[in-house]
Every structure is written in C-alpha cells, then in structure tokens.
Amino acid sequence: MSESQLTPALPARVGVLGGGRMGAGIAHAFLVKGADVLVVERDEQAAEAARERVESAAAKSIERGATDTNLDEMVSRLAVGVDYDALKDRQLVVEAVPEDWDLKVTALRGIEERLAEDACLASNTSSLSVNGLAKELRRPGNFLGLHFFNPVPASTLIEVVLGEHTSPGLAVEAKRWVEALGKTAVVVNDAPGFASSRLGVAIALEAMRMVEEGVASAEDIDNAMVLGYRHPTGPLRTTDIVGLDVRLGIAEYLHSTLGDRFAPPQILRDKVARGELGRKTGKGFFDWPS
Ligand SMILES: NC(=O)c1ccc[n+]([C@@H]2O[C@H](COP(=O)([O-])OP(=O)(O)OC[C@H]3O[C@@H](n4cnc5c(N)ncnc54)[C@H](O)[C@@H]3O)[C@@H](O)[C@H]2O)c1
C-alpha cells in the first residue's frame, strides 16, 4: 500500500469550516498533498454530504493519477464532524461557509477562540472585505483571505488576500502553501473584487455594453477575446457560466465601492429580470440547450 508524505511547507493539520462546493474542494486539495484534514459542518446531515463530496473528489483524483497514494490512505486522513472544539489542534483553518457577513463573522470568531495563539485562520470569501473581517477578530495578524477558485481540483489559481494587519510572516508562508498545493498564488492587498473579480467583471461589463450598443454580436465579441487575446472563454460566455444574477450582484457591489465604471449595464438588469440567468436557465447571452 502506498503511503502519502506531507508536502514540505504545508501545515500537517488543516481544518475546513463548511464542506460545501468550495470547502470540499479545499479539503481535497490539502488531502492530496498529504495533510490531515478535519471538515466541520453545521449539522450531521451536512457533514455526511461533505464527506461524500470529499471522498468522491479523492476517488476521482486517484483515477486520473493526480496522486501516488491510494483511496484508503487518503480517506484515513479525513475527519468530518459538527464540533467546532475539534478544530483546536489545527495549525490552519480555512473558513468556507456561505457568503453572508454575519454568518462569516460568527464562524470566524468561533474558530479563533478555539485555536492556538500561533494558528492561522483564512477565509475563502470571494467578495467580503478581509480588513473588515479582521476587525472582528482578536488576532488579525494571523488572518488572511485564501480565495480558491471553482472547481478547486481543476483550478491552478489561489488569490492570497492580505489584510493591513496580516503579519508579513504569514504572507510569505501562505504563498508557500499555495505552491505546495501545486497552484499559483496571486498576492493582493485587500480591495473590492480582489484582482480576479475586479478585472474579470470590468471586461464582462464592457462586453455587455458593446452588445447593448450594437457594436458586434455576443459571439463575435467573445471570439475577439478568445482568438485575439487567447482567453480560454470569452467574457460573455463566462458570464453565462457564472450566472448573470451572480455577476449582477458583484457588479452592484463594485459599483458601490469603486464607482460608476462598474455600473451594471441595462442589458444585464433586463436579462436578470427576465430570468435569463445563463447556462443554469438555458439562456443568457447565448442559448444553452439542455
Ligand atoms: N461557488 C463558487 O464558485 C465560489 C468560488 C470562490 C469562492 N467562493 C466562496 O466560498 C464560500 C463558500 O461557497 P460555496 O459555493 O462552497 O457554498 P456552499 O453553499 O456550497 O457551501 C457552504 C457550506 O457551509 C456549510 N455551513 C453553513 N453554515 C455553517 C456553519 N455555521 N458552520 C459550518 N458549516 C456551515 C453549509 O452546510 C454548506 O455545506 C463563500 O464565501 C463563497 O463566496 C465560492
């Protein structure tokens, strides 16, 4: 039976709070590289679902040869539960509960009070202010954003989001963790939309305004970016995949924080109002036959 070795630079004991779509992916990423991972969920039913998600991701990574270890060994390093107290021996905990301010603050405080003084705490928030969350904590120096992308196993990017009080040592260490996970870190000082959402949404909103003004069709605008700039997917098709409602929410947030250049175009508001939310509803800027 093959044995997994912890990849140097990674914490040996990692916790993940919330084992949904992202939390399960994050748990899996650390398991593949040899860490012991504890996932804490809100109730027994959610914990069971989280276990199934992580185990299924583990089985798939073994099938595609992403790791030398075997399923039994990998799963033996996974624990799933509902008790926050069990997180107390973790060296790093990544919070991945839903994107709700009060929920995140309660969750982060609940973890922090159980962790050792020198343990690190990260949030996978995709839009909330890391500085704002840090203000709610007692040890802001030990806190930062680790913004994983969906689906975690296929994505090679992690945004390391530094708050103004994140310790320089943690900033260096977090970059090493990302490399040890086989991914690339983009280091961002906390700002609305970090680097990825801000730039991705800016391009998408301009593409929508171009459709609105009749400059070119959605297909041709996307092809200009795919063929001319080697983007793997055009900004409008990406919007369809992400969901027009999700993009509208982010644009409204960036509009309120960064100003008029992020004002959502009327075409986006109209499509959302009509229920044309992209791939999930069968129609957005493109048609998505089931
Ligand atoms: N889905 C994406 O594409 C994506 C990408 C990057 C970042 N994010 C961010 O990741 C975070 C999680 O998103 P998701 O898509 O995985 O959500 P999700 O709804 O799939 O998962 C959230 C999980 O948290 C659990 N949970 C809820 N309250 C809890 C509590 N008090 N304690 C423990 N567990 C609790 C839920 O049971 C659920 O399993 C959000 O902050 C989101 O913005 C999401």
CSV table of C-alpha atoms and ligand atoms in Angstrom, one decimal:
chain,number,residue,atom,x,y,z
A,1,MET,CA,0.0,0.0,0.0
A,2,SER,CA,1.5,3.4,-0.9
A,3,GLU,CA,2.0,5.9,1.8
A,4,SER,CA,1.4,9.6,1.4
A,5,GLN,CA,4.0,12.0,2.6
A,6,LEU,CA,3.1,15.5,3.7
A,7,THR,CA,4.4,18.0,1.1
A,8,PRO,CA,7.0,20.1,2.9
A,9,ALA,CA,5.8,23.7,3.7
A,10,LEU,CA,2.2,22.5,4.3
A,11,PRO,CA,0.6,22.5,7.8
A,12,ALA,CA,0.2,18.9,8.9
A,13,ARG,CA,-3.2,19.5,10.5
A,14,VAL,CA,-5.7,21.6,8.5
A,15,GLY,CA,-9.3,22.4,9.3
A,16,VAL,CA,-12.0,23.5,6.9
A,17,LEU,CA,-15.3,25.1,8.1
A,18,GLY,CA,-18.1,24.3,5.7
A,19,GLY,CA,-17.8,21.3,3.4
A,20,GLY,CA,-19.9,22.6,0.5
A,21,ARG,CA,-18.8,23.0,-3.1
A,22,MET,CA,-15.7,25.0,-2.1
A,23,GLY,CA,-14.9,23.6,1.3
A,24,ALA,CA,-14.9,20.0,-0.1
A,25,GLY,CA,-12.6,21.1,-2.9
A,26,ILE,CA,-10.2,22.8,-0.4
A,27,ALA,CA,-10.3,19.8,1.9
A,28,HIS,CA,-9.4,17.6,-1.1
A,29,ALA,CA,-6.6,19.9,-2.2
A,30,PHE,CA,-4.8,19.5,1.2
A,31,LEU,CA,-5.6,15.8,1.4
A,32,VAL,CA,-3.9,15.2,-2.0
A,33,LYS,CA,-0.7,16.8,-0.6
A,34,GLY,CA,-0.6,14.6,2.5
A,35,ALA,CA,-2.2,16.8,5.2
A,36,ASP,CA,-4.6,15.6,7.9
A,37,VAL,CA,-7.9,17.4,7.2
A,38,LEU,CA,-10.9,18.0,9.5
A,39,VAL,CA,-14.1,19.3,7.9
A,40,VAL,CA,-16.6,20.9,10.3
A,41,GLU,CA,-20.2,21.3,9.2
A,42,ARG,CA,-23.3,22.8,10.6
A,43,ASP,CA,-25.2,19.6,11.2
A,44,GLU,CA,-24.9,15.8,10.8
A,45,GLN,CA,-26.7,15.7,7.5
A,46,ALA,CA,-24.5,18.4,6.0
A,47,ALA,CA,-21.4,16.6,7.5
A,48,GLU,CA,-22.4,13.4,5.7
A,49,ALA,CA,-22.9,15.2,2.4
A,50,ALA,CA,-19.5,16.9,2.9
A,51,ARG,CA,-17.8,13.5,3.5
A,52,GLU,CA,-19.3,12.2,0.3
A,53,ARG,CA,-18.2,15.2,-1.7
A,54,VAL,CA,-14.6,15.0,-0.5
A,55,GLU,CA,-14.4,11.2,-0.9
A,56,SER,CA,-15.8,11.4,-4.4
A,57,ALA,CA,-13.2,14.1,-5.3
A,58,ALA,CA,-10.5,11.9,-3.7
A,59,ALA,CA,-11.6,8.9,-5.8
A,60,LYS,CA,-11.5,11.0,-9.0
A,61,SER,CA,-8.0,12.4,-8.3
A,62,ILE,CA,-6.7,8.8,-7.8
A,63,GLU,CA,-8.4,7.7,-11.1
A,64,ARG,CA,-6.7,10.4,-13.0
A,65,GLY,CA,-3.3,9.8,-11.4
A,66,ALA,CA,-3.1,13.1,-9.6
A,67,THR,CA,-1.6,11.5,-6.6
A,68,ASP,CA,0.5,8.4,-5.7
A,69,THR,CA,-1.4,7.5,-2.7
A,70,ASN,CA,-4.5,5.2,-2.5
A,71,LEU,CA,-8.0,6.0,-1.5
A,72,ASP,CA,-7.9,4.2,1.8
A,73,GLU,CA,-4.8,6.1,2.9
A,74,MET,CA,-6.2,9.4,1.7
A,75,VAL,CA,-9.6,8.9,3.4
A,76,SER,CA,-7.8,7.8,6.6
A,77,ARG,CA,-6.5,11.3,6.9
A,78,LEU,CA,-10.0,12.9,6.6
A,79,ALA,CA,-12.3,13.5,9.5
A,80,VAL,CA,-15.7,15.1,9.3
A,81,GLY,CA,-17.8,16.4,12.2
A,82,VAL,CA,-20.0,19.1,13.6
A,83,ASP,CA,-18.0,20.1,16.7
A,84,TYR,CA,-16.0,23.4,16.5
A,85,ASP,CA,-14.0,22.3,19.6
A,86,ALA,CA,-12.4,19.6,17.4
A,87,LEU,CA,-10.6,22.3,15.5
A,88,LYS,CA,-8.4,23.3,18.4
A,89,ASP,CA,-5.3,21.4,17.3
A,90,ARG,CA,-5.4,22.7,13.8
A,91,GLN,CA,-2.5,24.8,12.5
A,92,LEU,CA,-4.6,26.3,9.7
A,93,VAL,CA,-8.3,26.6,9.3
A,94,VAL,CA,-9.9,27.7,6.1
A,95,GLU,CA,-13.5,29.1,6.5
A,96,ALA,CA,-15.8,28.3,3.5
A,97,VAL,CA,-19.3,28.9,4.8
A,98,PRO,CA,-21.8,30.8,2.6
A,99,GLU,CA,-21.1,34.4,1.6
A,100,ASP,CA,-23.0,36.1,4.4
A,101,TRP,CA,-21.3,38.7,6.6
A,102,ASP,CA,-22.9,37.8,10.0
A,103,LEU,CA,-22.5,34.1,9.3
A,104,LYS,CA,-18.8,34.5,8.5
A,105,VAL,CA,-18.1,36.8,11.5
A,106,THR,CA,-19.8,34.3,13.9
A,107,ALA,CA,-18.0,31.4,12.3
A,108,LEU,CA,-14.5,33.1,12.3
A,109,ARG,CA,-14.8,34.2,15.9
A,110,GLY,CA,-16.0,30.7,16.9
A,111,ILE,CA,-12.9,29.2,15.3
A,112,GLU,CA,-10.5,31.8,16.5
A,113,GLU,CA,-11.4,31.4,20.2
A,114,ARG,CA,-10.6,27.7,19.9
A,115,LEU,CA,-7.3,27.9,18.0
A,116,ALA,CA,-3.8,28.1,19.5
A,117,GLU,CA,-2.3,31.6,19.6
A,118,ASP,CA,0.0,30.9,16.7
A,119,ALA,CA,-2.5,29.1,14.5
A,120,CYS,CA,-3.6,30.7,11.2
A,121,LEU,CA,-7.1,31.4,10.1
A,122,ALA,CA,-8.2,32.1,6.5
A,123,SER,CA,-11.4,32.9,4.7
A,124,ASN,CA,-12.4,31.8,1.3
A,125,THR,CA,-14.6,34.8,0.8
A,126,SER,CA,-15.0,35.9,-2.8
A,127,SER,CA,-16.1,39.4,-2.1
A,128,LEU,CA,-16.2,40.4,1.6
A,129,SER,CA,-13.6,42.8,2.9
A,130,VAL,CA,-10.7,40.9,4.5
A,131,ASN,CA,-9.8,44.0,6.5
A,132,GLY,CA,-13.5,44.3,7.7
A,133,LEU,CA,-13.5,40.6,8.8
A,134,ALA,CA,-10.1,41.1,10.5
A,135,LYS,CA,-11.5,43.9,12.6
A,136,GLU,CA,-13.9,41.4,14.2
A,137,LEU,CA,-11.1,39.1,15.3
A,138,ARG,CA,-8.7,39.2,18.2
A,139,ARG,CA,-5.6,38.2,16.2
A,140,PRO,CA,-5.8,40.0,12.8
A,141,GLY,CA,-2.1,39.3,12.2
A,142,ASN,CA,-2.9,35.6,11.9
A,143,PHE,CA,-5.8,36.1,9.4
A,144,LEU,CA,-5.9,36.5,5.6
A,145,GLY,CA,-8.0,35.6,2.6
A,146,LEU,CA,-7.3,32.4,0.6
A,147,HIS,CA,-9.5,32.7,-2.4
A,148,PHE,CA,-9.7,29.3,-4.1
A,149,PHE,CA,-11.4,29.0,-7.5
A,150,ASN,CA,-14.2,26.7,-8.5
A,151,PRO,CA,-13.7,23.8,-9.3
A,152,VAL,CA,-10.8,23.6,-6.9
A,153,PRO,CA,-9.1,20.5,-8.3
A,154,ALA,CA,-9.0,21.9,-11.9
A,155,SER,CA,-8.1,25.5,-11.0
A,156,THR,CA,-4.5,26.4,-10.6
A,157,LEU,CA,-5.1,29.9,-9.1
A,158,ILE,CA,-5.4,31.0,-5.5
A,159,GLU,CA,-5.6,34.6,-4.5
A,160,VAL,CA,-3.8,35.3,-1.3
A,161,VAL,CA,-5.6,38.4,0.1
A,162,LEU,CA,-3.6,40.3,2.7
A,163,GLY,CA,-5.3,42.5,5.2
A,164,GLU,CA,-3.5,45.6,6.5
A,165,HIS,CA,-2.7,43.7,9.7
A,166,THR,CA,-1.8,40.3,8.2
A,167,SER,CA,1.7,39.5,9.5
A,168,PRO,CA,4.5,39.6,6.9
A,169,GLY,CA,5.5,36.1,8.1
A,170,LEU,CA,2.0,34.7,7.3
A,171,ALA,CA,2.0,36.4,3.9
A,172,VAL,CA,5.3,34.5,3.0
A,173,GLU,CA,4.0,31.3,4.5
A,174,ALA,CA,0.7,31.4,2.6
A,175,LYS,CA,2.5,31.8,-0.7
A,176,ARG,CA,4.5,28.6,0.1
A,177,TRP,CA,1.3,26.7,1.0
A,178,VAL,CA,-0.2,27.7,-2.4
A,179,GLU,CA,2.9,26.5,-4.2
A,180,ALA,CA,2.9,23.3,-2.1
A,181,LEU,CA,-0.7,22.7,-3.2
A,182,GLY,CA,0.6,22.8,-6.8
A,183,LYS,CA,-1.2,26.1,-7.6
A,184,THR,CA,-0.1,29.6,-8.3
A,185,ALA,CA,-0.5,32.5,-5.9
A,186,VAL,CA,-1.6,35.9,-6.8
A,187,VAL,CA,-0.9,38.2,-3.9
A,188,VAL,CA,-3.4,41.0,-3.5
A,189,ASN,CA,-3.8,43.7,-0.9
A,190,ASP,CA,-7.4,43.6,0.2
A,191,ALA,CA,-9.5,45.7,-2.1
A,192,PRO,CA,-13.1,45.2,-3.5
A,193,GLY,CA,-13.2,42.4,-6.0
A,194,PHE,CA,-9.5,41.5,-5.2
A,195,ALA,CA,-7.7,41.1,-8.6
A,196,SER,CA,-9.7,38.4,-10.3
A,197,SER,CA,-13.3,39.6,-9.9
A,198,ARG,CA,-12.5,43.2,-10.5
A,199,LEU,CA,-10.7,42.7,-13.8
A,200,GLY,CA,-13.0,39.8,-15.0
A,201,VAL,CA,-16.1,41.8,-14.2
A,202,ALA,CA,-14.7,45.0,-15.8
A,203,ILE,CA,-14.1,43.2,-19.1
A,204,ALA,CA,-17.5,41.5,-19.0
A,205,LEU,CA,-19.4,44.7,-18.3
A,206,GLU,CA,-17.7,46.4,-21.3
A,207,ALA,CA,-18.6,43.4,-23.5
A,208,MET,CA,-22.2,43.8,-22.4
A,209,ARG,CA,-22.2,47.5,-23.2
A,210,MET,CA,-20.8,46.6,-26.6
A,211,VAL,CA,-23.7,44.2,-27.2
A,212,GLU,CA,-26.1,46.9,-26.0
A,213,GLU,CA,-24.7,49.5,-28.4
A,214,GLY,CA,-24.8,47.1,-31.3
A,215,VAL,CA,-21.0,47.1,-31.8
A,216,ALA,CA,-20.9,43.4,-32.6
A,217,SER,CA,-22.7,40.1,-31.7
A,218,ALA,CA,-22.0,38.3,-28.4
A,219,GLU,CA,-20.4,35.5,-30.5
A,220,ASP,CA,-18.0,38.0,-32.3
A,221,ILE,CA,-17.1,39.9,-29.1
A,222,ASP,CA,-16.2,36.6,-27.4
A,223,ASN,CA,-14.2,35.5,-30.4
A,224,ALA,CA,-12.3,38.7,-30.4
A,225,MET,CA,-11.0,37.9,-26.9
A,226,VAL,CA,-10.6,34.1,-27.4
A,227,LEU,CA,-8.8,34.3,-30.8
A,228,GLY,CA,-7.2,37.8,-30.4
A,229,TYR,CA,-6.1,37.6,-26.7
A,230,ARG,CA,-6.1,33.8,-26.1
A,231,HIS,CA,-8.7,33.9,-23.4
A,232,PRO,CA,-9.9,30.3,-23.0
A,233,THR,CA,-13.5,31.5,-22.9
A,234,GLY,CA,-15.0,34.8,-23.9
A,235,PRO,CA,-16.3,37.3,-21.3
A,236,LEU,CA,-20.0,36.8,-22.2
A,237,ARG,CA,-19.9,33.0,-22.3
A,238,THR,CA,-18.0,33.2,-18.9
A,239,THR,CA,-20.8,35.4,-17.6
A,240,ASP,CA,-23.4,32.8,-18.8
A,241,ILE,CA,-21.4,30.0,-16.9
A,242,VAL,CA,-21.0,32.0,-13.7
A,243,GLY,CA,-24.7,33.2,-13.8
A,244,LEU,CA,-25.9,36.7,-14.8
A,245,ASP,CA,-27.5,37.1,-11.4
A,246,VAL,CA,-24.2,36.4,-9.7
A,247,ARG,CA,-22.4,38.8,-12.0
A,248,LEU,CA,-25.0,41.5,-11.4
A,249,GLY,CA,-24.5,41.1,-7.6
A,250,ILE,CA,-20.8,41.5,-7.9
A,251,ALA,CA,-21.2,44.5,-10.3
A,252,GLU,CA,-23.5,46.2,-7.9
A,253,TYR,CA,-21.0,45.7,-5.0
A,254,LEU,CA,-18.1,47.0,-7.1
A,255,HIS,CA,-20.3,50.0,-8.3
A,256,SER,CA,-21.0,50.9,-4.7
A,257,THR,CA,-17.3,50.6,-3.6
A,258,LEU,CA,-15.3,51.6,-6.7
A,259,GLY,CA,-17.7,53.9,-8.6
A,260,ASP,CA,-19.5,54.4,-11.8
A,261,ARG,CA,-17.2,52.4,-14.0
A,262,PHE,CA,-18.8,49.3,-12.5
A,263,ALA,CA,-22.4,50.5,-13.0
A,264,PRO,CA,-24.3,47.4,-14.3
A,265,PRO,CA,-25.5,47.9,-17.9
A,266,GLN,CA,-29.2,47.9,-18.5
A,267,ILE,CA,-29.0,44.8,-20.7
A,268,LEU,CA,-27.7,42.8,-17.7
A,269,ARG,CA,-30.5,44.1,-15.4
A,270,ASP,CA,-33.1,43.3,-18.1
A,271,LYS,CA,-31.9,39.8,-18.7
A,272,VAL,CA,-31.8,39.0,-15.0
A,273,ALA,CA,-35.3,40.5,-14.6
A,274,ARG,CA,-36.5,38.1,-17.4
A,275,GLY,CA,-34.9,35.1,-15.7
A,276,GLU,CA,-32.2,34.8,-18.4
A,277,LEU,CA,-29.5,33.8,-16.0
A,278,GLY,CA,-27.2,32.0,-18.3
A,279,ARG,CA,-26.4,28.3,-18.5
A,280,LYS,CA,-28.5,27.3,-15.5
A,281,THR,CA,-31.7,28.6,-17.1
A,282,GLY,CA,-30.9,27.7,-20.7
A,283,LYS,CA,-30.5,31.3,-21.9
A,284,GLY,CA,-28.2,34.2,-21.2
A,285,PHE,CA,-26.1,36.0,-23.8
A,286,PHE,CA,-26.1,32.6,-25.5
A,287,ASP,CA,-28.6,29.7,-25.7
A,288,TRP,CA,-27.8,26.7,-23.7
A,289,PRO,CA,-29.9,23.8,-24.9
A,290,SER,CA,-30.2,21.1,-22.2
B,1,LIG,N1,-19.0,28.6,-5.5
B,1,LIG,C1,-18.0,29.3,-6.1
B,1,LIG,O1,-17.8,29.4,-7.3
B,1,LIG,C2,-17.0,30.1,-5.2
B,1,LIG,C3,-15.8,30.4,-5.7
B,1,LIG,C4,-14.9,31.1,-4.8
B,1,LIG,C5,-15.2,31.4,-3.5
B,1,LIG,N2,-16.5,31.0,-3.1
B,1,LIG,C6,-16.8,31.4,-1.7
B,1,LIG,O2,-16.7,30.2,-0.9
B,1,LIG,C7,-17.6,30.2,0.2
B,1,LIG,C8,-18.5,29.0,0.2
B,1,LIG,O3,-19.2,28.9,-1.0
B,1,LIG,P1,-19.7,27.6,-1.6
B,1,LIG,O4,-20.1,27.8,-3.0
B,1,LIG,O5,-18.8,26.4,-1.2
B,1,LIG,O6,-21.1,27.4,-0.7
B,1,LIG,P2,-21.9,26.1,-0.4
B,1,LIG,O7,-23.3,26.6,-0.1
B,1,LIG,O8,-21.8,25.1,-1.5
B,1,LIG,O9,-21.2,25.6,0.9
B,1,LIG,C9,-21.3,26.2,2.2
B,1,LIG,C10,-21.2,25.1,3.2
B,1,LIG,O10,-21.1,25.7,4.5
B,1,LIG,C11,-22.0,25.0,5.4
B,1,LIG,N3,-22.3,25.8,6.6
B,1,LIG,C12,-23.3,26.8,6.6
B,1,LIG,N4,-23.2,27.4,7.8
B,1,LIG,C13,-22.2,26.8,8.5
B,1,LIG,C14,-21.8,26.9,9.9
B,1,LIG,N5,-22.2,27.8,10.7
B,1,LIG,N6,-20.7,26.1,10.3
B,1,LIG,C15,-20.2,25.2,9.4
B,1,LIG,N7,-20.6,25.0,8.2
B,1,LIG,C16,-21.6,25.8,7.7
B,1,LIG,C17,-23.2,24.5,4.6
B,1,LIG,O11,-23.8,23.4,5.2
B,1,LIG,C18,-22.5,24.2,3.2
B,1,LIG,O12,-22.1,22.9,3.2
B,1,LIG,C19,-18.4,31.5,0.0
B,1,LIG,O13,-17.7,32.5,0.8
B,1,LIG,C20,-18.2,31.9,-1.5
B,1,LIG,O14,-18.3,33.2,-1.7
B,1,LIG,C21,-17.4,30.4,-3.9
